Amino acid sequence: MNEQISHAGYRLVVRTATAVVLALALATTATAKPKVTILATGGTIAGAQASQAEYGYQAGAFKVEDLINAVPQMKELADINGEQIVNIGSQDMNDEVWLKLGKRVNEVLQSTDAVVITHGTDTMEETSYFLNLVVKSDKPVVLVGSMRPATGISADGPMNLYNAVAVAADPNAKGRGVLVAINDTVHAARNVVKVNTSNVEAFRSPNRGPAAIVNTGKITWLEVPGGRRGAKSEFSIDGVTALPRVDIIYAHANMSADLIDAAVANGARGIVLAGVGDGNATTAAIDKLTATAKKGVVVVRSTRVPSGLTYRNNEVNDDKLGFVASLELNPAKSRVLLQQALRVTKDPQAIQRMFAEY
Ligand code: GLU
Protein backbone atom coordinates (compact mmCIF):
# COMPACT_ATOMS: atom_id res chain seq x y z
CA MET A 1 0.00 0.00 0.00
CA ASN A 2 2.70 2.35 1.09
CA GLU A 3 4.70 1.34 -1.95
CA GLN A 4 1.67 2.01 -4.24
CA ILE A 5 1.25 5.47 -2.74
CA SER A 6 4.88 6.29 -3.21
CA HIS A 7 4.70 5.06 -6.89
CA ALA A 8 1.65 7.21 -7.51
CA GLY A 9 3.37 10.13 -5.79
CA TYR A 10 6.48 9.59 -7.91
CA ARG A 11 4.38 9.54 -11.12
CA LEU A 12 2.66 12.73 -10.02
CA VAL A 13 5.99 14.41 -9.34
CA VAL A 14 7.35 13.26 -12.74
CA ARG A 15 4.21 14.45 -14.57
CA THR A 16 4.25 17.80 -12.79
CA ALA A 17 7.95 18.28 -13.54
CA THR A 18 7.39 17.38 -17.23
CA ALA A 19 4.49 19.82 -17.45
CA VAL A 20 6.59 22.56 -15.87
CA VAL A 21 9.50 21.90 -18.28
CA LEU A 22 7.12 21.92 -21.28
CA ALA A 23 5.44 25.12 -20.11
CA LEU A 24 8.82 26.76 -19.63
CA ALA A 25 9.96 25.59 -23.08
CA LEU A 26 6.78 26.97 -24.67
CA ALA A 27 7.15 30.25 -22.81
CA THR A 28 10.78 30.54 -23.93
CA THR A 29 9.82 29.78 -27.55
CA ALA A 30 7.07 32.36 -27.38
CA THR A 31 9.42 35.07 -26.10
CA ALA A 32 12.61 34.10 -28.02
CA LYS A 33 12.44 36.89 -30.56
CA PRO A 34 15.30 37.52 -32.97
CA LYS A 35 17.73 40.24 -31.97
CA VAL A 36 17.72 43.07 -34.53
CA THR A 37 20.12 45.98 -34.33
CA ILE A 38 19.13 49.20 -36.08
CA LEU A 39 22.09 51.24 -37.34
CA ALA A 40 20.99 54.75 -38.22
CA THR A 41 22.74 56.91 -40.82
CA GLY A 42 20.24 59.75 -41.41
CA GLY A 43 18.21 60.53 -44.54
CA THR A 44 14.60 61.60 -44.99
CA ILE A 45 13.38 58.82 -42.70
CA ALA A 46 15.01 60.87 -39.93
CA GLY A 47 14.06 64.18 -41.55
CA ALA A 48 12.03 67.04 -40.09
CA GLN A 49 10.11 69.90 -41.68
CA ALA A 50 9.56 73.36 -40.23
CA SER A 51 5.82 72.94 -40.94
CA GLN A 52 3.87 69.81 -41.90
CA ALA A 53 2.78 70.70 -45.42
CA GLU A 54 6.11 72.25 -46.37
CA TYR A 55 8.09 70.77 -49.22
CA GLY A 56 11.58 71.42 -47.85
CA TYR A 57 13.03 69.61 -44.86
CA GLN A 58 16.26 68.82 -43.12
CA ALA A 59 17.44 65.20 -43.57
CA GLY A 60 18.93 63.49 -40.50
CA ALA A 61 17.21 65.59 -37.82
CA PHE A 62 15.97 62.69 -35.65
CA LYS A 63 18.13 60.18 -33.80
CA VAL A 64 17.87 56.39 -33.77
CA GLU A 65 15.96 56.38 -30.41
CA ASP A 66 13.29 58.65 -31.94
CA LEU A 67 12.88 56.31 -34.91
CA ILE A 68 12.55 53.26 -32.64
CA ASN A 69 10.12 54.98 -30.27
CA ALA A 70 7.92 56.05 -33.20
CA VAL A 71 7.18 52.40 -34.08
CA PRO A 72 6.65 50.53 -30.77
CA GLN A 73 4.94 47.68 -32.68
CA MET A 74 8.38 46.56 -33.94
CA LYS A 75 9.13 45.27 -30.45
CA GLU A 76 6.57 42.50 -31.01
CA LEU A 77 8.64 41.28 -33.96
CA ALA A 78 12.14 41.46 -32.50
CA ASP A 79 14.32 42.55 -29.62
CA ILE A 80 15.46 45.89 -30.94
CA ASN A 81 18.44 47.98 -30.07
CA GLY A 82 19.80 50.97 -31.94
CA GLU A 83 23.05 52.70 -32.71
CA GLN A 84 23.75 55.97 -34.51
CA ILE A 85 26.56 55.62 -37.07
CA VAL A 86 26.22 59.08 -38.67
CA ASN A 87 23.29 61.44 -39.25
CA ILE A 88 23.65 62.75 -42.79
CA GLY A 89 21.76 63.19 -46.03
CA SER A 90 22.92 60.24 -48.12
CA GLN A 91 24.11 62.59 -50.90
CA ASP A 92 27.07 63.05 -48.50
CA MET A 93 27.75 59.32 -48.19
CA ASN A 94 31.43 58.61 -48.78
CA ASP A 95 34.10 55.90 -48.62
CA GLU A 96 34.97 56.71 -45.01
CA VAL A 97 31.39 56.22 -43.78
CA TRP A 98 31.00 53.10 -45.94
CA LEU A 99 34.08 51.55 -44.35
CA LYS A 100 32.90 52.49 -40.84
CA LEU A 101 29.41 51.12 -41.52
CA GLY A 102 30.64 47.92 -43.20
CA LYS A 103 33.02 47.15 -40.34
CA ARG A 104 30.32 47.85 -37.74
CA VAL A 105 27.80 45.60 -39.53
CA ASN A 106 30.37 42.77 -39.53
CA GLU A 107 31.02 43.28 -35.80
CA VAL A 108 27.38 43.60 -34.79
CA LEU A 109 26.34 40.48 -36.71
CA GLN A 110 28.54 38.40 -34.43
CA SER A 111 26.15 38.96 -31.53
CA THR A 112 22.83 39.82 -33.21
CA ASP A 113 20.54 37.99 -35.64
CA ALA A 114 20.05 40.75 -38.17
CA VAL A 115 20.79 44.39 -38.93
CA VAL A 116 18.46 47.10 -40.24
CA ILE A 117 20.10 50.27 -41.57
CA THR A 118 18.15 53.50 -41.87
CA HIS A 119 19.54 55.49 -44.81
CA GLY A 120 18.72 58.31 -47.19
CA THR A 121 17.28 57.14 -50.47
CA ASP A 122 19.63 59.07 -52.79
CA THR A 123 22.58 56.66 -52.54
CA MET A 124 20.79 53.66 -51.07
CA GLU A 125 21.43 51.64 -54.23
CA GLU A 126 25.18 52.14 -53.76
CA THR A 127 25.48 51.61 -49.99
CA SER A 128 23.36 48.45 -50.17
CA TYR A 129 25.51 47.01 -52.97
CA PHE A 130 28.76 47.97 -51.17
CA LEU A 131 27.54 46.06 -48.09
CA ASN A 132 26.45 43.17 -50.31
CA LEU A 133 30.12 42.79 -51.30
CA VAL A 134 31.83 43.29 -47.93
CA VAL A 135 29.53 41.94 -45.20
CA LYS A 136 30.92 38.52 -44.33
CA SER A 137 27.71 36.91 -43.16
CA ASP A 138 24.54 35.40 -44.54
CA LYS A 139 22.45 36.93 -41.75
CA PRO A 140 19.87 39.49 -42.95
CA VAL A 141 20.99 43.08 -43.53
CA VAL A 142 18.10 45.33 -44.60
CA LEU A 143 18.33 48.98 -45.64
CA VAL A 144 15.29 51.19 -45.22
CA GLY A 145 14.48 54.80 -45.97
CA SER A 146 11.49 56.95 -46.74
CA MET A 147 10.43 59.51 -49.27
CA ARG A 148 8.50 61.72 -46.86
CA PRO A 149 10.10 63.20 -43.75
CA ALA A 150 9.13 61.89 -40.32
CA THR A 151 7.07 65.05 -39.63
CA GLY A 152 5.29 64.97 -43.02
CA ILE A 153 1.58 64.29 -43.67
CA SER A 154 1.25 60.52 -44.17
CA ALA A 155 4.94 59.87 -43.52
CA ASP A 156 6.01 56.56 -45.08
CA GLY A 157 8.99 55.98 -42.75
CA PRO A 158 7.25 54.23 -39.81
CA MET A 159 5.61 51.51 -41.93
CA ASN A 160 8.78 51.10 -44.00
CA LEU A 161 10.77 50.62 -40.78
CA TYR A 162 8.22 48.15 -39.39
CA ASN A 163 8.40 46.14 -42.61
CA ALA A 164 12.21 46.27 -42.68
CA VAL A 165 12.35 44.83 -39.15
CA ALA A 166 9.84 42.13 -40.16
CA VAL A 167 12.04 41.21 -43.13
CA ALA A 168 15.20 41.21 -40.98
CA ALA A 169 13.48 39.00 -38.39
CA ASP A 170 12.32 36.47 -41.01
CA PRO A 171 14.61 33.38 -41.14
CA ASN A 172 13.84 33.19 -44.90
CA ALA A 173 15.72 36.47 -45.42
CA LYS A 174 19.00 34.69 -44.66
CA GLY A 175 21.38 34.14 -47.56
CA ARG A 176 19.65 36.59 -49.91
CA GLY A 177 22.35 39.22 -49.58
CA VAL A 178 21.72 42.78 -48.51
CA LEU A 179 18.11 43.87 -49.06
CA VAL A 180 16.28 47.18 -49.38
CA ALA A 181 12.76 47.29 -47.89
CA ILE A 182 10.70 50.25 -49.02
CA ASN A 183 7.11 50.97 -50.04
CA ASP A 184 5.86 47.43 -49.28
CA THR A 185 8.52 45.94 -51.56
CA VAL A 186 11.85 44.21 -50.89
CA HIS A 187 14.67 44.52 -53.41
CA ALA A 188 18.04 42.81 -53.69
CA ALA A 189 20.95 45.26 -53.34
CA ARG A 190 22.43 44.15 -56.65
CA ASN A 191 19.27 45.01 -58.58
CA VAL A 192 17.67 47.98 -56.89
CA VAL A 193 17.73 51.50 -58.35
CA LYS A 194 16.03 54.76 -57.45
CA VAL A 195 13.64 55.63 -60.26
CA ASN A 196 11.63 58.56 -58.93
CA THR A 197 12.74 61.76 -57.21
CA SER A 198 9.71 62.24 -54.95
CA ASN A 199 7.05 59.52 -55.25
CA VAL A 200 6.83 56.91 -52.46
CA GLU A 201 7.17 54.31 -55.20
CA ALA A 202 10.75 55.40 -55.81
CA PHE A 203 12.57 52.06 -56.16
CA ARG A 204 12.54 49.31 -58.75
CA SER A 205 14.64 46.32 -59.73
CA PRO A 206 14.43 46.82 -63.50
CA ASN A 207 15.94 43.63 -64.87
CA ARG A 208 14.98 41.03 -62.31
CA GLY A 209 12.02 42.42 -60.37
CA PRO A 210 11.67 42.63 -56.59
CA ALA A 211 12.85 39.97 -54.11
CA ALA A 212 9.65 40.06 -52.04
CA ILE A 213 6.41 41.84 -51.28
CA VAL A 214 5.83 42.86 -47.66
CA ASN A 215 2.49 44.00 -46.30
CA THR A 216 2.23 45.09 -42.66
CA GLY A 217 5.06 42.71 -41.84
CA LYS A 218 3.72 39.74 -43.86
CA ILE A 219 6.30 38.69 -46.43
CA THR A 220 5.91 36.84 -49.72
CA TRP A 221 9.30 35.90 -51.15
CA LEU A 222 9.44 36.03 -54.94
CA GLU A 223 13.02 35.65 -56.01
CA VAL A 224 16.41 34.41 -54.81
CA PRO A 225 18.73 37.24 -55.89
CA GLY A 226 21.61 36.46 -58.23
CA GLY A 227 25.25 37.42 -57.71
CA ARG A 228 28.01 36.25 -55.36
CA ARG A 229 27.78 37.93 -51.94
CA GLY A 230 27.95 37.71 -48.16
CA ALA A 231 30.03 34.86 -46.74
CA LYS A 232 30.99 33.81 -50.31
CA SER A 233 32.38 37.23 -51.30
CA GLU A 234 36.15 37.47 -51.88
CA PHE A 235 36.21 41.12 -50.77
CA SER A 236 37.12 42.05 -47.21
CA ILE A 237 37.42 45.50 -45.65
CA ASP A 238 39.20 44.30 -42.49
CA GLY A 239 41.95 46.82 -41.83
CA VAL A 240 41.09 48.84 -44.96
CA THR A 241 41.18 52.60 -44.40
CA ALA A 242 40.65 54.00 -47.92
CA LEU A 243 39.23 52.92 -51.27
CA PRO A 244 40.66 53.68 -54.72
CA ARG A 245 39.20 56.61 -56.63
CA VAL A 246 36.77 55.62 -59.39
CA ASP A 247 34.91 58.27 -61.39
CA ILE A 248 31.75 57.94 -63.45
CA ILE A 249 31.60 59.84 -66.74
CA TYR A 250 28.21 60.43 -68.33
CA ALA A 251 27.97 60.03 -72.10
CA HIS A 252 25.81 62.27 -74.30
CA ALA A 253 25.52 63.55 -77.85
CA ASN A 254 28.58 65.61 -78.82
CA MET A 255 30.55 64.24 -75.83
CA SER A 256 34.17 65.40 -75.67
CA ALA A 257 37.05 63.48 -74.12
CA ASP A 258 38.03 66.28 -71.71
CA LEU A 259 36.40 64.87 -68.56
CA ILE A 260 38.22 61.56 -69.06
CA ASP A 261 41.54 63.43 -68.97
CA ALA A 262 40.39 65.39 -65.92
CA ALA A 263 39.47 62.19 -64.05
CA VAL A 264 42.86 60.60 -64.72
CA ALA A 265 44.71 63.84 -63.87
CA ASN A 266 42.88 63.89 -60.52
CA GLY A 267 43.97 60.37 -59.62
CA ALA A 268 41.17 58.10 -60.84
CA ARG A 269 42.39 54.51 -61.01
CA GLY A 270 39.18 53.41 -62.63
CA ILE A 271 36.59 55.03 -64.90
CA VAL A 272 33.02 53.92 -65.36
CA LEU A 273 31.38 55.10 -68.56
CA ALA A 274 27.66 55.78 -68.12
CA GLY A 275 27.34 55.13 -71.82
CA VAL A 276 24.55 55.72 -74.29
CA GLY A 277 22.70 52.59 -75.40
CA ASP A 278 24.75 49.43 -74.89
CA GLY A 279 27.56 51.34 -73.10
CA ASN A 280 28.63 53.43 -76.07
CA ALA A 281 30.09 56.93 -76.53
CA THR A 282 31.39 59.27 -79.24
CA THR A 283 34.42 58.14 -81.21
CA ALA A 284 36.49 60.81 -79.44
CA ALA A 285 35.50 59.45 -76.01
CA ILE A 286 36.02 55.79 -76.96
CA ASP A 287 39.47 56.62 -78.40
CA LYS A 288 40.43 58.46 -75.22
CA LEU A 289 39.13 55.61 -73.06
CA THR A 290 41.17 53.14 -75.14
CA ALA A 291 44.34 55.19 -74.56
CA THR A 292 43.44 55.49 -70.86
CA ALA A 293 42.98 51.70 -70.52
CA LYS A 294 46.37 51.16 -72.17
CA LYS A 295 47.93 53.30 -69.41
CA GLY A 296 46.53 50.92 -66.74
CA VAL A 297 43.42 52.84 -65.68
CA VAL A 298 40.60 50.30 -65.70
CA VAL A 299 37.66 51.29 -67.92
CA VAL A 300 34.24 49.76 -67.28
CA ARG A 301 31.49 50.37 -69.82
CA SER A 302 28.03 50.65 -68.28
CA THR A 303 24.90 52.39 -69.53
CA ARG A 304 22.82 55.43 -68.67
CA VAL A 305 19.76 53.47 -69.93
CA PRO A 306 17.65 52.38 -66.93
CA SER A 307 17.20 48.72 -67.91
CA GLY A 308 18.89 46.03 -69.95
CA LEU A 309 22.50 44.84 -69.85
CA THR A 310 25.75 46.27 -71.14
CA TYR A 311 27.00 43.36 -73.26
CA ARG A 312 30.63 42.45 -73.78
CA ASN A 313 31.98 42.69 -77.35
CA ASN A 314 28.58 43.56 -78.80
CA GLU A 315 28.80 47.03 -80.36
CA VAL A 316 32.15 47.87 -78.78
CA ASN A 317 35.03 45.40 -79.08
CA ASP A 318 36.07 45.09 -75.43
CA ASP A 319 38.66 42.37 -76.18
CA LYS A 320 40.45 44.67 -78.61
CA LEU A 321 40.12 47.93 -76.66
CA GLY A 322 40.88 46.50 -73.21
CA PHE A 323 37.54 47.40 -71.56
CA VAL A 324 35.31 45.65 -69.05
CA ALA A 325 31.56 45.37 -69.75
CA SER A 326 29.37 46.00 -66.68
CA LEU A 327 26.72 43.43 -67.74
CA GLU A 328 23.83 43.84 -65.22
CA LEU A 329 25.35 46.61 -63.11
CA ASN A 330 24.37 50.23 -63.61
CA PRO A 331 27.08 52.94 -63.39
CA ALA A 332 26.68 53.59 -59.64
CA LYS A 333 26.92 49.89 -58.78
CA SER A 334 29.74 49.36 -61.30
CA ARG A 335 31.72 52.02 -59.48
CA VAL A 336 31.20 50.24 -56.14
CA LEU A 337 32.40 46.89 -57.54
CA LEU A 338 35.33 48.45 -59.39
CA GLN A 339 36.54 50.09 -56.15
CA GLN A 340 36.65 46.64 -54.52
CA ALA A 341 38.14 44.97 -57.61
CA LEU A 342 40.96 47.52 -57.87
CA ARG A 343 42.13 46.66 -54.37
CA VAL A 344 42.88 43.16 -55.69
CA THR A 345 43.88 43.58 -59.36
CA LYS A 346 43.91 45.91 -62.39
CA ASP A 347 43.72 43.12 -64.92
CA PRO A 348 40.61 43.79 -67.08
CA GLN A 349 40.00 40.07 -67.61
CA ALA A 350 40.06 39.30 -63.89
CA ILE A 351 37.75 42.27 -63.31
CA GLN A 352 35.41 41.08 -66.08
CA ARG A 353 35.10 37.78 -64.19
CA MET A 354 34.06 39.77 -61.07
CA PHE A 355 31.41 41.68 -63.02
CA ALA A 356 30.01 38.36 -64.21
CA GLU A 357 30.00 36.89 -60.69
CA TYR A 358 28.98 39.73 -58.36
N1 GLU B 1 18.88 63.60 -50.06
C1 GLU B 1 18.45 62.96 -48.85
C2 GLU B 1 19.12 61.63 -48.62
O1 GLU B 1 19.38 60.86 -49.50
C3 GLU B 1 16.99 62.82 -48.78
C4 GLU B 1 16.42 61.82 -49.71
C5 GLU B 1 15.79 60.68 -48.97
O2 GLU B 1 16.31 60.20 -47.96
O3 GLU B 1 14.75 60.22 -49.42
O4 GLU B 1 19.38 61.32 -47.48
Short mmCIF file of N, CA and C in Angstrom, two decimals, residues 235-307:
data_model
loop_
_atom_site.label_atom_id
_atom_site.label_comp_id
_atom_site.label_asym_id
_atom_site.label_seq_id
_atom_site.Cartn_x
_atom_site.Cartn_y
_atom_site.Cartn_z
N PHE A 235 35.77 39.79 -51.19
CA PHE A 235 36.21 41.12 -50.77
C PHE A 235 36.09 41.29 -49.25
N SER A 236 37.15 41.81 -48.65
CA SER A 236 37.12 42.05 -47.21
C SER A 236 37.60 43.48 -46.94
N ILE A 237 36.96 44.15 -45.99
CA ILE A 237 37.42 45.50 -45.65
C ILE A 237 38.12 45.52 -44.30
N ASP A 238 38.46 44.35 -43.76
CA ASP A 238 39.20 44.30 -42.49
C ASP A 238 40.49 45.09 -42.65
N GLY A 239 40.71 46.05 -41.80
CA GLY A 239 41.95 46.82 -41.83
C GLY A 239 42.06 47.81 -42.99
N VAL A 240 41.03 47.91 -43.82
CA VAL A 240 41.09 48.84 -44.96
C VAL A 240 40.69 50.24 -44.50
N THR A 241 41.48 51.24 -44.87
CA THR A 241 41.18 52.60 -44.40
C THR A 241 40.80 53.55 -45.54
N ALA A 242 41.02 53.14 -46.78
CA ALA A 242 40.65 54.00 -47.92
C ALA A 242 40.36 53.12 -49.13
N LEU A 243 39.56 53.65 -50.03
CA LEU A 243 39.23 52.92 -51.27
C LEU A 243 39.79 53.68 -52.46
N PRO A 244 40.13 52.98 -53.55
CA PRO A 244 40.66 53.68 -54.72
C PRO A 244 39.63 54.60 -55.36
N ARG A 245 40.11 55.67 -55.98
CA ARG A 245 39.20 56.61 -56.63
C ARG A 245 38.71 56.03 -57.97
N VAL A 246 37.40 56.02 -58.12
CA VAL A 246 36.77 55.62 -59.39
C VAL A 246 35.77 56.70 -59.75
N ASP A 247 35.85 57.23 -60.95
CA ASP A 247 34.91 58.27 -61.39
C ASP A 247 33.94 57.72 -62.43
N ILE A 248 32.74 58.30 -62.42
CA ILE A 248 31.75 57.94 -63.45
C ILE A 248 31.66 59.09 -64.44
N ILE A 249 31.73 58.78 -65.73
CA ILE A 249 31.60 59.84 -66.74
C ILE A 249 30.37 59.55 -67.61
N TYR A 250 29.53 60.57 -67.69
CA TYR A 250 28.21 60.43 -68.33
C TYR A 250 28.30 60.76 -69.82
N ALA A 251 27.91 59.82 -70.64
CA ALA A 251 27.97 60.03 -72.10
C ALA A 251 26.73 60.77 -72.60
N HIS A 252 26.92 61.51 -73.70
CA HIS A 252 25.81 62.27 -74.30
C HIS A 252 26.20 62.62 -75.73
N ALA A 253 25.21 63.11 -76.49
CA ALA A 253 25.52 63.55 -77.85
C ALA A 253 26.59 64.64 -77.79
N ASN A 254 27.52 64.59 -78.74
CA ASN A 254 28.58 65.61 -78.82
C ASN A 254 29.56 65.56 -77.64
N MET A 255 29.68 64.39 -77.01
CA MET A 255 30.55 64.24 -75.83
C MET A 255 32.02 64.45 -76.22
N SER A 256 32.73 65.24 -75.44
CA SER A 256 34.17 65.40 -75.67
C SER A 256 34.93 64.45 -74.75
N ALA A 257 36.24 64.39 -74.94
CA ALA A 257 37.05 63.48 -74.12
C ALA A 257 37.65 64.19 -72.90
N ASP A 258 37.34 65.48 -72.73
CA ASP A 258 38.03 66.28 -71.71
C ASP A 258 37.87 65.75 -70.28
N LEU A 259 36.64 65.31 -69.95
CA LEU A 259 36.40 64.87 -68.56
C LEU A 259 37.16 63.59 -68.25
N ILE A 260 37.43 62.79 -69.29
CA ILE A 260 38.22 61.56 -69.06
C ILE A 260 39.63 61.96 -68.63
N ASP A 261 40.21 62.92 -69.34
CA ASP A 261 41.54 63.43 -68.97
C ASP A 261 41.52 64.00 -67.55
N ALA A 262 40.47 64.75 -67.25
CA ALA A 262 40.39 65.39 -65.92
C ALA A 262 40.33 64.33 -64.82
N ALA A 263 39.57 63.26 -65.07
CA ALA A 263 39.47 62.19 -64.05
C ALA A 263 40.83 61.57 -63.80
N VAL A 264 41.54 61.25 -64.87
CA VAL A 264 42.86 60.60 -64.72
C VAL A 264 43.83 61.57 -64.04
N ALA A 265 43.80 62.85 -64.46
CA ALA A 265 44.71 63.84 -63.87
C ALA A 265 44.45 64.01 -62.37
N ASN A 266 43.21 63.75 -61.95
CA ASN A 266 42.88 63.89 -60.52
C ASN A 266 43.03 62.58 -59.74
N GLY A 267 43.61 61.58 -60.38
CA GLY A 267 43.97 60.37 -59.62
C GLY A 267 43.02 59.20 -59.74
N ALA A 268 42.07 59.24 -60.70
CA ALA A 268 41.17 58.10 -60.84
C ALA A 268 41.96 56.88 -61.29
N ARG A 269 41.75 55.77 -60.59
CA ARG A 269 42.39 54.51 -61.01
C ARG A 269 41.42 53.66 -61.81
N GLY A 270 40.18 54.08 -61.82
CA GLY A 270 39.18 53.41 -62.63
C GLY A 270 38.18 54.43 -63.14
N ILE A 271 37.62 54.15 -64.35
CA ILE A 271 36.59 55.03 -64.90
C ILE A 271 35.41 54.16 -65.31
N VAL A 272 34.23 54.59 -64.90
CA VAL A 272 33.02 53.92 -65.36
C VAL A 272 32.35 54.84 -66.36
N LEU A 273 32.10 54.33 -67.55
CA LEU A 273 31.38 55.10 -68.56
C LEU A 273 29.89 54.84 -68.39
N ALA A 274 29.12 55.90 -68.09
CA ALA A 274 27.66 55.78 -68.12
C ALA A 274 27.29 56.03 -69.58
N GLY A 275 27.41 54.99 -70.37
CA GLY A 275 27.34 55.13 -71.82
C GLY A 275 25.93 55.31 -72.35
N VAL A 276 25.85 55.74 -73.60
CA VAL A 276 24.55 55.72 -74.29
C VAL A 276 24.31 54.28 -74.75
N GLY A 277 23.04 53.92 -74.88
CA GLY A 277 22.70 52.59 -75.40
C GLY A 277 23.43 51.48 -74.67
N ASP A 278 24.07 50.61 -75.44
CA ASP A 278 24.75 49.43 -74.89
C ASP A 278 26.16 49.82 -74.41
N GLY A 279 26.26 50.91 -73.65
CA GLY A 279 27.56 51.34 -73.10
C GLY A 279 28.46 51.98 -74.13
N ASN A 280 27.89 52.84 -74.95
CA ASN A 280 28.63 53.43 -76.07
C ASN A 280 28.93 54.92 -75.81
N ALA A 281 29.77 55.49 -76.65
CA ALA A 281 30.09 56.93 -76.53
C ALA A 281 30.64 57.40 -77.86
N THR A 282 30.84 58.70 -78.00
CA THR A 282 31.39 59.27 -79.24
C THR A 282 32.75 58.64 -79.55
N THR A 283 33.12 58.70 -80.80
CA THR A 283 34.42 58.14 -81.21
C THR A 283 35.54 58.79 -80.41
N ALA A 284 35.44 60.11 -80.20
CA ALA A 284 36.49 60.81 -79.44
C ALA A 284 36.61 60.24 -78.03
N ALA A 285 35.48 59.98 -77.38
CA ALA A 285 35.50 59.45 -76.01
C ALA A 285 36.02 58.02 -75.99
N ILE A 286 35.56 57.20 -76.93
CA ILE A 286 36.02 55.79 -76.96
C ILE A 286 37.53 55.74 -77.23
N ASP A 287 38.01 56.60 -78.13
CA ASP A 287 39.47 56.62 -78.40
C ASP A 287 40.24 57.01 -77.15
N LYS A 288 39.74 58.01 -76.44
CA LYS A 288 40.43 58.46 -75.22
C LYS A 288 40.38 57.37 -74.15
N LEU A 289 39.24 56.69 -74.04
CA LEU A 289 39.13 55.61 -73.06
C LEU A 289 40.08 54.46 -73.41
N THR A 290 40.24 54.21 -74.70
CA THR A 290 41.17 53.14 -75.14
C THR A 290 42.60 53.50 -74.70
N ALA A 291 42.99 54.75 -74.95
CA ALA A 291 44.34 55.19 -74.56
C ALA A 291 44.50 55.14 -73.04
N THR A 292 43.43 55.49 -72.34
CA THR A 292 43.44 55.49 -70.86
C THR A 292 43.61 54.06 -70.33
N ALA A 293 42.87 53.12 -70.94
CA ALA A 293 42.98 51.70 -70.52
C ALA A 293 44.39 51.18 -70.75
N LYS A 294 44.99 51.60 -71.86
CA LYS A 294 46.37 51.16 -72.17
C LYS A 294 47.36 51.62 -71.09
N LYS A 295 47.04 52.78 -70.47
CA LYS A 295 47.93 53.30 -69.41
C LYS A 295 47.71 52.60 -68.06
N GLY A 296 46.75 51.66 -68.00
CA GLY A 296 46.53 50.92 -66.74
C GLY A 296 45.39 51.42 -65.89
N VAL A 297 44.64 52.42 -66.40
CA VAL A 297 43.42 52.84 -65.68
C VAL A 297 42.30 51.92 -66.18
N VAL A 298 41.60 51.27 -65.26
CA VAL A 298 40.60 50.30 -65.70
C VAL A 298 39.33 51.02 -66.16
N VAL A 299 38.86 50.66 -67.35
CA VAL A 299 37.66 51.29 -67.92
C VAL A 299 36.52 50.26 -67.95
N VAL A 300 35.43 50.61 -67.26
CA VAL A 300 34.24 49.76 -67.28
C VAL A 300 33.16 50.48 -68.07
N ARG A 301 32.61 49.79 -69.05
CA ARG A 301 31.49 50.37 -69.82
C ARG A 301 30.18 49.94 -69.19
N SER A 302 29.39 50.93 -68.75
CA SER A 302 28.03 50.65 -68.28
C SER A 302 27.09 51.51 -69.12
N THR A 303 25.86 51.64 -68.71
CA THR A 303 24.90 52.39 -69.53
C THR A 303 24.06 53.35 -68.71
N ARG A 304 23.72 54.47 -69.32
CA ARG A 304 22.82 55.43 -68.67
C ARG A 304 21.35 55.01 -68.88
N VAL A 305 21.12 53.97 -69.68
CA VAL A 305 19.76 53.47 -69.93
C VAL A 305 19.29 52.71 -68.68
N PRO A 306 18.04 52.94 -68.23
CA PRO A 306 17.65 52.38 -66.93
C PRO A 306 17.47 50.86 -66.87
N SER A 307 17.32 50.18 -68.00
CA SER A 307 17.20 48.72 -67.91
C SER A 307 17.93 48.07 -69.07
#
